[in-house]
Amino acid sequence: MAKIKGALIGCGFFAVNQMHGWQDLADVEIVAICDRDPERLTIVGDQFAVTRRYASAEAMFADGGFDFVDIATTVGSHRSLVELAASHKIPAICQKPFAPTLEDAKAMVGAAEEAGIPLMIHENFRWQTPILAVKAALESGAIGVPFWGRISFRSGFDVFSGQPYLAKGKRFIIEDLGIHSLDIARFLFGDVSRMTARTARINPALVGEDVATMLLDHDSGITSIVDVSYATKLPEEPFPETFVEIDGSKGTLRLGKDYRLTVHSEEGTKESVVAPNLLPWASRPWHNIQESVALIQQHWIERMASGKEPDTSGRDNLKTFALVEAAYLSAERGETVAVGELLA
């Protein structure tokens, strides 16, 4: 059986994880890579034995010879690259955040749909093993009908050494990290009708916000809180763990530190450890995120083969992106924002 051939644009900090994930899939081969930085191009090309190397995405597409493209660049280039892929009718994966603005994101979805190609956003947090375990426990009905939830990511970890550009943007934690937590809230509790948010900048060296607290009204009737911080100094650093609390009509669910899941129901209390697998190329504490990269890439290949839309398709991600926009609007105005108006 012939391998599915892919190309990667962007050979930066996180793209190495994606290259490892592709390498693990027996039916996939990355045949071309692209980056404007010749040093990064050489490092990744040599590490993963990719001989076709390009400084220009246009030149890479012109040469062709691949079945999909993985766009792992920073947000400012996403629209032009997705539209380039669409013009060549090449299925595309796009790194998050999807686009600089919701209008750009809508245009990208439109371009992909007009070209008849699948478009998936690399929104991988919902693919983390502990989050999938929470979803399974919720769907089991053990805690009954959920009515309240909290998705929490609070850390003092230095994310700027590996990604220094994060400290320079006008937007930081909601756009970079909160988008993951908001997507988890949608994944667990459904779509959102209203958003209320407050932000703060604690680290004076940053341009954007490093703390955010968001209150979500879900269409299902559930109220959830999504809180994120890179200014929280704890005795034990939990990075990069996401903590989850859910209250239901028959019990409660708690995902706590070290991936400990506690489900309290009418039948009693069950505790388990839902830790991610440590893949051969992964390293702690990143292994949770690294495994989710491999899982979402496997999902992409499965959906390409079946012709079905990926769970985190461009169209689905518009709803997560709208929550990011709503959070910034709410924090700026000091008022609750109707999410549906942004998607209209």
Short mmCIF file of N, CA, C and O in Angstrom, two decimals, residues 138-255:
data_model
loop_
_atom_site.label_atom_id
_atom_site.label_comp_id
_atom_site.label_asym_id
_atom_site.label_seq_id
_atom_site.Cartn_x
_atom_site.Cartn_y
_atom_site.Cartn_z
N LEU A 138 -17.54 11.21 31.65
CA LEU A 138 -18.73 12.05 31.55
C LEU A 138 -19.81 11.33 30.75
O LEU A 138 -20.99 11.30 31.14
N GLU A 139 -19.40 10.73 29.62
CA GLU A 139 -20.36 10.06 28.75
C GLU A 139 -20.88 8.75 29.34
O GLU A 139 -21.92 8.24 28.91
N SER A 140 -20.17 8.22 30.34
CA SER A 140 -20.63 6.99 31.00
C SER A 140 -21.89 7.23 31.82
O SER A 140 -22.59 6.28 32.19
N GLY A 141 -22.16 8.49 32.17
CA GLY A 141 -23.33 8.83 32.96
C GLY A 141 -23.13 8.67 34.45
O GLY A 141 -24.08 8.82 35.24
N ALA A 142 -21.90 8.38 34.88
CA ALA A 142 -21.64 8.11 36.30
C ALA A 142 -22.02 9.27 37.20
O ALA A 142 -22.53 9.06 38.31
N ILE A 143 -21.80 10.52 36.73
CA ILE A 143 -22.12 11.65 37.60
C ILE A 143 -23.44 12.32 37.19
O ILE A 143 -23.77 13.41 37.65
N GLY A 144 -24.20 11.64 36.34
CA GLY A 144 -25.50 12.17 35.94
C GLY A 144 -25.36 13.29 34.92
O GLY A 144 -24.43 13.31 34.11
N VAL A 145 -26.26 14.24 35.00
CA VAL A 145 -26.27 15.37 34.06
C VAL A 145 -25.40 16.49 34.63
O VAL A 145 -25.68 17.02 35.70
N PRO A 146 -24.33 16.88 33.92
CA PRO A 146 -23.47 17.94 34.44
C PRO A 146 -24.16 19.29 34.42
O PRO A 146 -24.94 19.59 33.51
N PHE A 147 -23.88 20.11 35.45
CA PHE A 147 -24.47 21.45 35.49
C PHE A 147 -23.44 22.54 35.72
O PHE A 147 -23.71 23.72 35.56
N TRP A 148 -22.21 22.14 36.11
CA TRP A 148 -21.15 23.13 36.36
C TRP A 148 -19.79 22.50 36.07
O TRP A 148 -19.58 21.30 36.31
N GLY A 149 -18.88 23.30 35.53
CA GLY A 149 -17.55 22.78 35.27
C GLY A 149 -16.47 23.86 35.36
O GLY A 149 -16.77 25.06 35.31
N ARG A 150 -15.25 23.40 35.50
CA ARG A 150 -14.11 24.31 35.53
C ARG A 150 -12.93 23.68 34.80
O ARG A 150 -12.59 22.51 35.05
N ILE A 151 -12.34 24.43 33.89
CA ILE A 151 -11.13 24.02 33.19
C ILE A 151 -10.04 24.99 33.63
O ILE A 151 -10.15 26.20 33.40
N SER A 152 -8.99 24.47 34.26
CA SER A 152 -8.00 25.34 34.89
C SER A 152 -6.57 24.97 34.48
O SER A 152 -6.18 23.81 34.52
N PHE A 153 -5.82 25.99 34.07
CA PHE A 153 -4.40 25.82 33.74
C PHE A 153 -3.65 26.99 34.37
O PHE A 153 -3.70 28.11 33.88
N ARG A 154 -2.99 26.72 35.50
CA ARG A 154 -2.29 27.77 36.23
C ARG A 154 -0.85 27.33 36.45
O ARG A 154 -0.59 26.27 37.00
N SER A 155 0.10 28.18 36.05
CA SER A 155 1.50 27.78 36.02
C SER A 155 2.41 29.00 36.10
O SER A 155 2.00 30.12 35.80
N GLY A 156 3.64 28.75 36.50
CA GLY A 156 4.68 29.78 36.45
C GLY A 156 5.80 29.37 35.52
O GLY A 156 6.90 29.93 35.56
N PHE A 157 5.52 28.41 34.64
CA PHE A 157 6.54 27.84 33.76
C PHE A 157 7.03 28.89 32.75
O PHE A 157 6.26 29.70 32.24
N ASP A 158 8.33 28.86 32.44
CA ASP A 158 8.91 29.79 31.49
C ASP A 158 8.69 29.28 30.06
O ASP A 158 9.45 28.46 29.56
N VAL A 159 7.62 29.75 29.44
CA VAL A 159 7.33 29.34 28.07
C VAL A 159 8.03 30.24 27.05
O VAL A 159 8.01 29.96 25.85
N PHE A 160 8.67 31.30 27.54
CA PHE A 160 9.23 32.31 26.64
C PHE A 160 10.62 31.94 26.13
O PHE A 160 11.04 32.43 25.08
N SER A 161 11.33 31.09 26.84
CA SER A 161 12.67 30.73 26.39
C SER A 161 12.62 29.96 25.07
O SER A 161 13.47 30.16 24.21
N GLY A 162 11.62 29.10 24.91
CA GLY A 162 11.48 28.34 23.67
C GLY A 162 10.70 29.08 22.61
O GLY A 162 10.88 28.85 21.41
N GLN A 163 9.81 29.99 23.05
CA GLN A 163 8.96 30.74 22.11
C GLN A 163 8.98 32.23 22.51
O GLN A 163 7.99 32.75 23.01
N PRO A 164 10.10 32.92 22.27
CA PRO A 164 10.24 34.30 22.74
C PRO A 164 9.22 35.27 22.16
O PRO A 164 8.92 36.30 22.77
N TYR A 165 8.67 34.96 20.99
CA TYR A 165 7.68 35.84 20.36
C TYR A 165 6.42 35.98 21.20
O TYR A 165 5.68 36.97 21.06
N LEU A 166 6.18 35.01 22.10
CA LEU A 166 4.98 35.08 22.93
C LEU A 166 4.97 36.30 23.84
O LEU A 166 3.91 36.80 24.21
N ALA A 167 6.15 36.77 24.22
CA ALA A 167 6.24 37.91 25.14
C ALA A 167 6.00 39.25 24.44
O ALA A 167 5.82 40.27 25.10
N LYS A 168 5.97 39.24 23.11
CA LYS A 168 5.95 40.49 22.36
C LYS A 168 4.58 40.85 21.79
O LYS A 168 4.38 41.97 21.32
N GLY A 169 3.66 39.91 21.77
CA GLY A 169 2.36 40.16 21.17
C GLY A 169 1.41 40.93 22.08
O GLY A 169 1.48 40.81 23.31
N LYS A 170 0.52 41.71 21.47
CA LYS A 170 -0.48 42.44 22.26
C LYS A 170 -1.45 41.48 22.95
O LYS A 170 -2.02 41.81 23.99
N ARG A 171 -1.63 40.32 22.34
CA ARG A 171 -2.43 39.27 22.94
C ARG A 171 -1.50 38.12 23.33
O ARG A 171 -0.63 37.75 22.57
N PHE A 172 -1.74 37.56 24.52
CA PHE A 172 -0.88 36.44 24.90
C PHE A 172 -1.68 35.23 25.36
O PHE A 172 -1.99 34.33 24.60
N ILE A 173 -2.06 35.19 26.64
CA ILE A 173 -2.45 33.90 27.21
C ILE A 173 -3.78 33.36 26.68
O ILE A 173 -3.92 32.16 26.48
N ILE A 174 -4.74 34.23 26.42
CA ILE A 174 -6.01 33.72 25.88
C ILE A 174 -5.78 33.17 24.48
O ILE A 174 -6.25 32.08 24.14
N GLU A 175 -5.04 33.91 23.65
CA GLU A 175 -4.80 33.49 22.27
C GLU A 175 -3.91 32.25 22.19
O GLU A 175 -4.14 31.37 21.35
N ASP A 176 -2.91 32.15 23.08
CA ASP A 176 -1.95 31.06 22.97
C ASP A 176 -2.35 29.83 23.77
O ASP A 176 -2.26 28.71 23.27
N LEU A 177 -2.80 30.00 24.98
CA LEU A 177 -3.14 28.89 25.86
C LEU A 177 -4.63 28.77 26.12
O LEU A 177 -5.20 27.67 26.08
N GLY A 178 -5.28 29.92 26.37
CA GLY A 178 -6.70 29.90 26.67
C GLY A 178 -7.52 29.28 25.56
O GLY A 178 -8.55 28.63 25.83
N ILE A 179 -7.08 29.41 24.33
CA ILE A 179 -7.79 28.81 23.20
C ILE A 179 -7.91 27.30 23.38
O ILE A 179 -8.94 26.70 23.06
N HIS A 180 -6.87 26.66 23.93
CA HIS A 180 -6.91 25.22 24.21
C HIS A 180 -7.95 24.91 25.29
O HIS A 180 -8.74 23.98 25.16
N SER A 181 -7.91 25.69 26.36
CA SER A 181 -8.82 25.45 27.48
C SER A 181 -10.27 25.70 27.08
O SER A 181 -11.18 24.98 27.49
N LEU A 182 -10.48 26.73 26.26
CA LEU A 182 -11.82 27.01 25.76
C LEU A 182 -12.32 25.89 24.85
O LEU A 182 -13.50 25.53 24.89
N ASP A 183 -11.42 25.33 24.06
CA ASP A 183 -11.81 24.22 23.19
C ASP A 183 -12.16 22.99 24.03
O ASP A 183 -13.08 22.24 23.69
N ILE A 184 -11.43 22.76 25.12
CA ILE A 184 -11.76 21.66 26.03
C ILE A 184 -13.16 21.87 26.59
O ILE A 184 -13.97 20.93 26.70
N ALA A 185 -13.48 23.11 26.99
CA ALA A 185 -14.81 23.41 27.52
C ALA A 185 -15.89 23.09 26.50
O ALA A 185 -16.93 22.50 26.83
N ARG A 186 -15.66 23.45 25.24
CA ARG A 186 -16.61 23.11 24.18
C ARG A 186 -16.69 21.59 23.99
O ARG A 186 -17.78 21.04 23.80
N PHE A 187 -15.56 20.93 24.01
CA PHE A 187 -15.48 19.48 23.83
C PHE A 187 -16.28 18.75 24.90
O PHE A 187 -17.00 17.79 24.62
N LEU A 188 -16.20 19.23 26.14
CA LEU A 188 -16.86 18.55 27.25
C LEU A 188 -18.31 18.99 27.46
O LEU A 188 -19.16 18.16 27.80
N PHE A 189 -18.60 20.28 27.24
CA PHE A 189 -19.89 20.83 27.65
C PHE A 189 -20.74 21.36 26.50
O PHE A 189 -21.88 21.76 26.72
N GLY A 190 -20.19 21.40 25.29
CA GLY A 190 -20.95 21.90 24.15
C GLY A 190 -20.70 23.37 23.87
O GLY A 190 -19.89 24.03 24.53
N ASP A 191 -21.38 23.88 22.87
CA ASP A 191 -21.15 25.24 22.40
C ASP A 191 -21.61 26.28 23.41
O ASP A 191 -22.38 25.99 24.34
N VAL A 192 -21.15 27.50 23.19
CA VAL A 192 -21.30 28.58 24.18
C VAL A 192 -22.12 29.71 23.59
O VAL A 192 -21.93 30.11 22.43
N SER A 193 -23.04 30.25 24.40
CA SER A 193 -23.87 31.36 23.95
C SER A 193 -23.35 32.71 24.43
O SER A 193 -23.43 33.71 23.71
N ARG A 194 -22.80 32.74 25.67
CA ARG A 194 -22.35 34.02 26.22
C ARG A 194 -21.01 33.85 26.92
O ARG A 194 -20.71 32.80 27.48
N MET A 195 -20.22 34.93 26.93
CA MET A 195 -18.89 34.92 27.52
C MET A 195 -18.66 36.18 28.35
O MET A 195 -18.99 37.29 27.91
N THR A 196 -18.13 36.01 29.55
CA THR A 196 -17.71 37.12 30.38
C THR A 196 -16.27 36.87 30.79
O THR A 196 -15.95 35.78 31.29
N ALA A 197 -15.39 37.83 30.58
CA ALA A 197 -13.96 37.59 30.84
C ALA A 197 -13.30 38.79 31.52
O ALA A 197 -13.70 39.94 31.32
N ARG A 198 -12.27 38.47 32.29
CA ARG A 198 -11.41 39.47 32.92
C ARG A 198 -9.96 39.04 32.71
O ARG A 198 -9.65 37.85 32.81
N THR A 199 -9.09 40.00 32.43
CA THR A 199 -7.69 39.69 32.19
C THR A 199 -6.78 40.58 33.05
O THR A 199 -7.21 41.61 33.57
N ALA A 200 -5.52 40.15 33.17
CA ALA A 200 -4.52 40.94 33.90
C ALA A 200 -3.14 40.65 33.34
O ALA A 200 -2.89 39.56 32.79
N ARG A 201 -2.24 41.62 33.46
CA ARG A 201 -0.83 41.41 33.14
C ARG A 201 -0.04 41.56 34.42
O ARG A 201 0.05 42.64 34.99
N ILE A 202 0.53 40.43 34.89
CA ILE A 202 1.28 40.42 36.14
C ILE A 202 2.77 40.61 35.87
O ILE A 202 3.46 41.32 36.59
N ASN A 203 3.28 39.97 34.83
CA ASN A 203 4.69 40.07 34.46
C ASN A 203 4.90 41.34 33.63
O ASN A 203 4.43 41.43 32.50
N PRO A 204 5.62 42.34 34.16
CA PRO A 204 5.75 43.61 33.44
C PRO A 204 6.59 43.51 32.17
O PRO A 204 6.59 44.43 31.35
N ALA A 205 7.31 42.41 31.99
CA ALA A 205 8.14 42.24 30.80
C ALA A 205 7.31 41.85 29.57
O ALA A 205 7.83 41.85 28.45
N LEU A 206 6.05 41.54 29.79
CA LEU A 206 5.18 41.13 28.69
C LEU A 206 4.43 42.31 28.11
O LEU A 206 4.20 43.31 28.79
N VAL A 207 4.00 42.15 26.87
CA VAL A 207 3.14 43.15 26.24
C VAL A 207 1.67 42.78 26.47
O VAL A 207 0.84 43.64 26.74
N GLY A 208 1.37 41.49 26.37
CA GLY A 208 -0.01 41.03 26.50
C GLY A 208 -0.35 40.54 27.89
O GLY A 208 0.45 40.63 28.84
N GLU A 209 -1.56 40.01 28.04
CA GLU A 209 -2.07 39.52 29.32
C GLU A 209 -1.49 38.14 29.64
O GLU A 209 -1.28 37.33 28.74
N ASP A 210 -1.22 37.88 30.93
CA ASP A 210 -0.75 36.54 31.32
C ASP A 210 -1.67 35.86 32.31
O ASP A 210 -1.39 34.76 32.80
N VAL A 211 -2.83 36.46 32.58
CA VAL A 211 -3.85 35.87 33.44
C VAL A 211 -5.22 36.16 32.84
O VAL A 211 -5.47 37.29 32.38
N ALA A 212 -6.09 35.17 32.82
CA ALA A 212 -7.45 35.39 32.33
C ALA A 212 -8.42 34.47 33.06
O ALA A 212 -8.12 33.31 33.32
N THR A 213 -9.59 35.02 33.38
CA THR A 213 -10.68 34.24 33.98
C THR A 213 -11.92 34.47 33.14
O THR A 213 -12.32 35.61 32.89
N MET A 214 -12.53 33.35 32.70
CA MET A 214 -13.65 33.45 31.76
C MET A 214 -14.84 32.64 32.26
O MET A 214 -14.68 31.50 32.70
N LEU A 215 -16.01 33.23 32.20
CA LEU A 215 -17.26 32.58 32.59
C LEU A 215 -18.06 32.30 31.32
O LEU A 215 -18.35 33.22 30.54
N LEU A 216 -18.44 31.04 31.11
CA LEU A 216 -19.11 30.62 29.88
C LEU A 216 -20.51 30.11 30.18
O LEU A 216 -20.71 29.30 31.10
N ASP A 217 -21.48 30.60 29.42
CA ASP A 217 -22.84 30.06 29.44
C ASP A 217 -23.00 29.14 28.23
O ASP A 217 -22.99 29.61 27.09
N HIS A 218 -23.12 27.84 28.47
CA HIS A 218 -23.24 26.87 27.39
C HIS A 218 -24.69 26.69 26.96
O HIS A 218 -25.61 26.84 27.76
N ASP A 219 -24.87 26.35 25.68
CA ASP A 219 -26.21 26.11 25.15
C ASP A 219 -26.91 24.99 25.91
O ASP A 219 -28.15 24.95 25.99
N SER A 220 -26.14 24.07 26.46
CA SER A 220 -26.68 22.92 27.20
C SER A 220 -27.25 23.30 28.56
O SER A 220 -27.88 22.49 29.22
N GLY A 221 -26.98 24.55 29.00
CA GLY A 221 -27.42 24.98 30.32
C GLY A 221 -26.31 24.90 31.36
O GLY A 221 -26.48 25.37 32.49
N ILE A 222 -25.19 24.32 30.99
CA ILE A 222 -24.04 24.23 31.90
C ILE A 222 -23.36 25.58 31.99
O ILE A 222 -23.22 26.31 31.01
N THR A 223 -22.92 25.92 33.20
CA THR A 223 -22.07 27.08 33.41
C THR A 223 -20.66 26.57 33.66
O THR A 223 -20.46 25.66 34.48
N SER A 224 -19.68 27.14 32.96
CA SER A 224 -18.30 26.72 33.21
C SER A 224 -17.39 27.92 33.41
O SER A 224 -17.67 29.02 32.93
N ILE A 225 -16.31 27.67 34.12
CA ILE A 225 -15.26 28.66 34.33
C ILE A 225 -13.99 28.14 33.66
O ILE A 225 -13.61 26.98 33.88
N VAL A 226 -13.38 28.98 32.86
CA VAL A 226 -12.08 28.65 32.27
C VAL A 226 -11.09 29.67 32.78
O VAL A 226 -11.25 30.88 32.55
N ASP A 227 -10.08 29.19 33.53
CA ASP A 227 -9.09 30.12 34.06
C ASP A 227 -7.68 29.67 33.69
O ASP A 227 -7.35 28.49 33.77
N VAL A 228 -6.89 30.64 33.22
CA VAL A 228 -5.53 30.36 32.77
C VAL A 228 -4.57 31.39 33.33
O VAL A 228 -4.92 32.57 33.46
N SER A 229 -3.36 30.95 33.65
CA SER A 229 -2.36 31.85 34.21
C SER A 229 -0.95 31.33 33.95
O SER A 229 -0.70 30.13 34.08
N TYR A 230 -0.06 32.24 33.58
CA TYR A 230 1.37 31.94 33.55
C TYR A 230 2.10 32.78 34.60
O TYR A 230 3.30 32.99 34.51
N ALA A 231 1.35 33.25 35.60
CA ALA A 231 1.93 34.08 36.66
C ALA A 231 1.75 33.45 38.03
O ALA A 231 1.94 34.10 39.05
N THR A 232 1.39 32.17 38.06
CA THR A 232 1.05 31.49 39.31
C THR A 232 2.23 30.67 39.81
O THR A 232 2.63 29.70 39.16
N LYS A 233 2.78 31.06 40.94
CA LYS A 233 3.94 30.36 41.52
C LYS A 233 3.45 29.37 42.57
O LYS A 233 2.94 29.76 43.62
N LEU A 234 3.61 28.10 42.29
CA LEU A 234 3.13 27.04 43.16
C LEU A 234 4.31 26.25 43.74
O LEU A 234 5.38 26.22 43.15
N PRO A 235 4.11 25.59 44.89
CA PRO A 235 5.20 24.80 45.47
C PRO A 235 5.63 23.65 44.57
O PRO A 235 6.79 23.26 44.56
N GLU A 236 4.68 23.11 43.81
CA GLU A 236 4.99 22.09 42.80
C GLU A 236 4.44 22.58 41.46
O GLU A 236 3.25 22.82 41.34
N GLU A 237 5.33 22.73 40.49
CA GLU A 237 4.92 23.25 39.17
C GLU A 237 4.10 22.20 38.42
O GLU A 237 4.60 21.10 38.15
N PRO A 238 2.83 22.51 38.09
CA PRO A 238 1.98 21.52 37.42
C PRO A 238 2.10 21.50 35.90
O PRO A 238 1.46 20.67 35.26
N PHE A 239 2.86 22.39 35.29
CA PHE A 239 2.96 22.46 33.84
C PHE A 239 3.31 21.11 33.24
O PHE A 239 4.18 20.41 33.75
N PRO A 240 2.66 20.71 32.15
CA PRO A 240 1.59 21.38 31.41
C PRO A 240 0.24 20.71 31.63
O PRO A 240 -0.48 20.41 30.69
N GLU A 241 -0.10 20.46 32.88
CA GLU A 241 -1.34 19.74 33.19
C GLU A 241 -2.54 20.70 33.21
O GLU A 241 -2.46 21.81 33.72
N THR A 242 -3.64 20.22 32.67
CA THR A 242 -4.92 20.92 32.77
C THR A 242 -5.76 20.22 33.82
O THR A 242 -5.90 19.00 33.81
N PHE A 243 -6.30 20.99 34.76
CA PHE A 243 -7.15 20.43 35.81
C PHE A 243 -8.62 20.65 35.44
O PHE A 243 -8.98 21.70 34.88
N VAL A 244 -9.45 19.66 35.76
CA VAL A 244 -10.87 19.72 35.39
C VAL A 244 -11.72 19.38 36.61
O VAL A 244 -11.42 18.43 37.34
N GLU A 245 -12.77 20.16 36.82
CA GLU A 245 -13.77 19.87 37.86
C GLU A 245 -15.15 19.90 37.20
O GLU A 245 -15.46 20.83 36.45
N ILE A 246 -15.96 18.88 37.47
CA ILE A 246 -17.32 18.85 36.93
C ILE A 246 -18.27 18.37 38.02
O ILE A 246 -18.03 17.34 38.66
N ASP A 247 -19.35 19.11 38.22
CA ASP A 247 -20.41 18.71 39.13
C ASP A 247 -21.62 18.26 38.31
O ASP A 247 -22.02 18.94 37.35
N GLY A 248 -22.17 17.10 38.68
CA GLY A 248 -23.33 16.58 37.99
C GLY A 248 -24.46 16.28 38.95
O GLY A 248 -24.29 16.35 40.18
N SER A 249 -25.61 15.90 38.41
CA SER A 249 -26.80 15.65 39.23
C SER A 249 -26.65 14.42 40.13
O SER A 249 -27.36 14.28 41.13
N LYS A 250 -25.71 13.53 39.81
CA LYS A 250 -25.52 12.30 40.60
C LYS A 250 -24.12 12.17 41.20
O LYS A 250 -23.84 11.16 41.84
N GLY A 251 -23.26 13.17 40.99
CA GLY A 251 -21.92 13.05 41.53
C GLY A 251 -20.98 14.11 40.98
O GLY A 251 -21.41 15.10 40.37
N THR A 252 -19.69 13.88 41.19
CA THR A 252 -18.68 14.85 40.78
C THR A 252 -17.49 14.14 40.13
O THR A 252 -17.23 12.96 40.38
N LEU A 253 -16.77 14.91 39.35
CA LEU A 253 -15.56 14.42 38.69
C LEU A 253 -14.46 15.44 38.91
O LEU A 253 -14.68 16.65 38.77
N ARG A 254 -13.26 14.96 39.23
CA ARG A 254 -12.12 15.83 39.43
C ARG A 254 -10.88 15.22 38.76
O ARG A 254 -10.52 14.08 39.04
N LEU A 255 -10.25 15.99 37.86
CA LEU A 255 -8.95 15.62 37.30
C LEU A 255 -7.94 16.54 37.94
O LEU A 255 -7.94 17.75 37.71
#
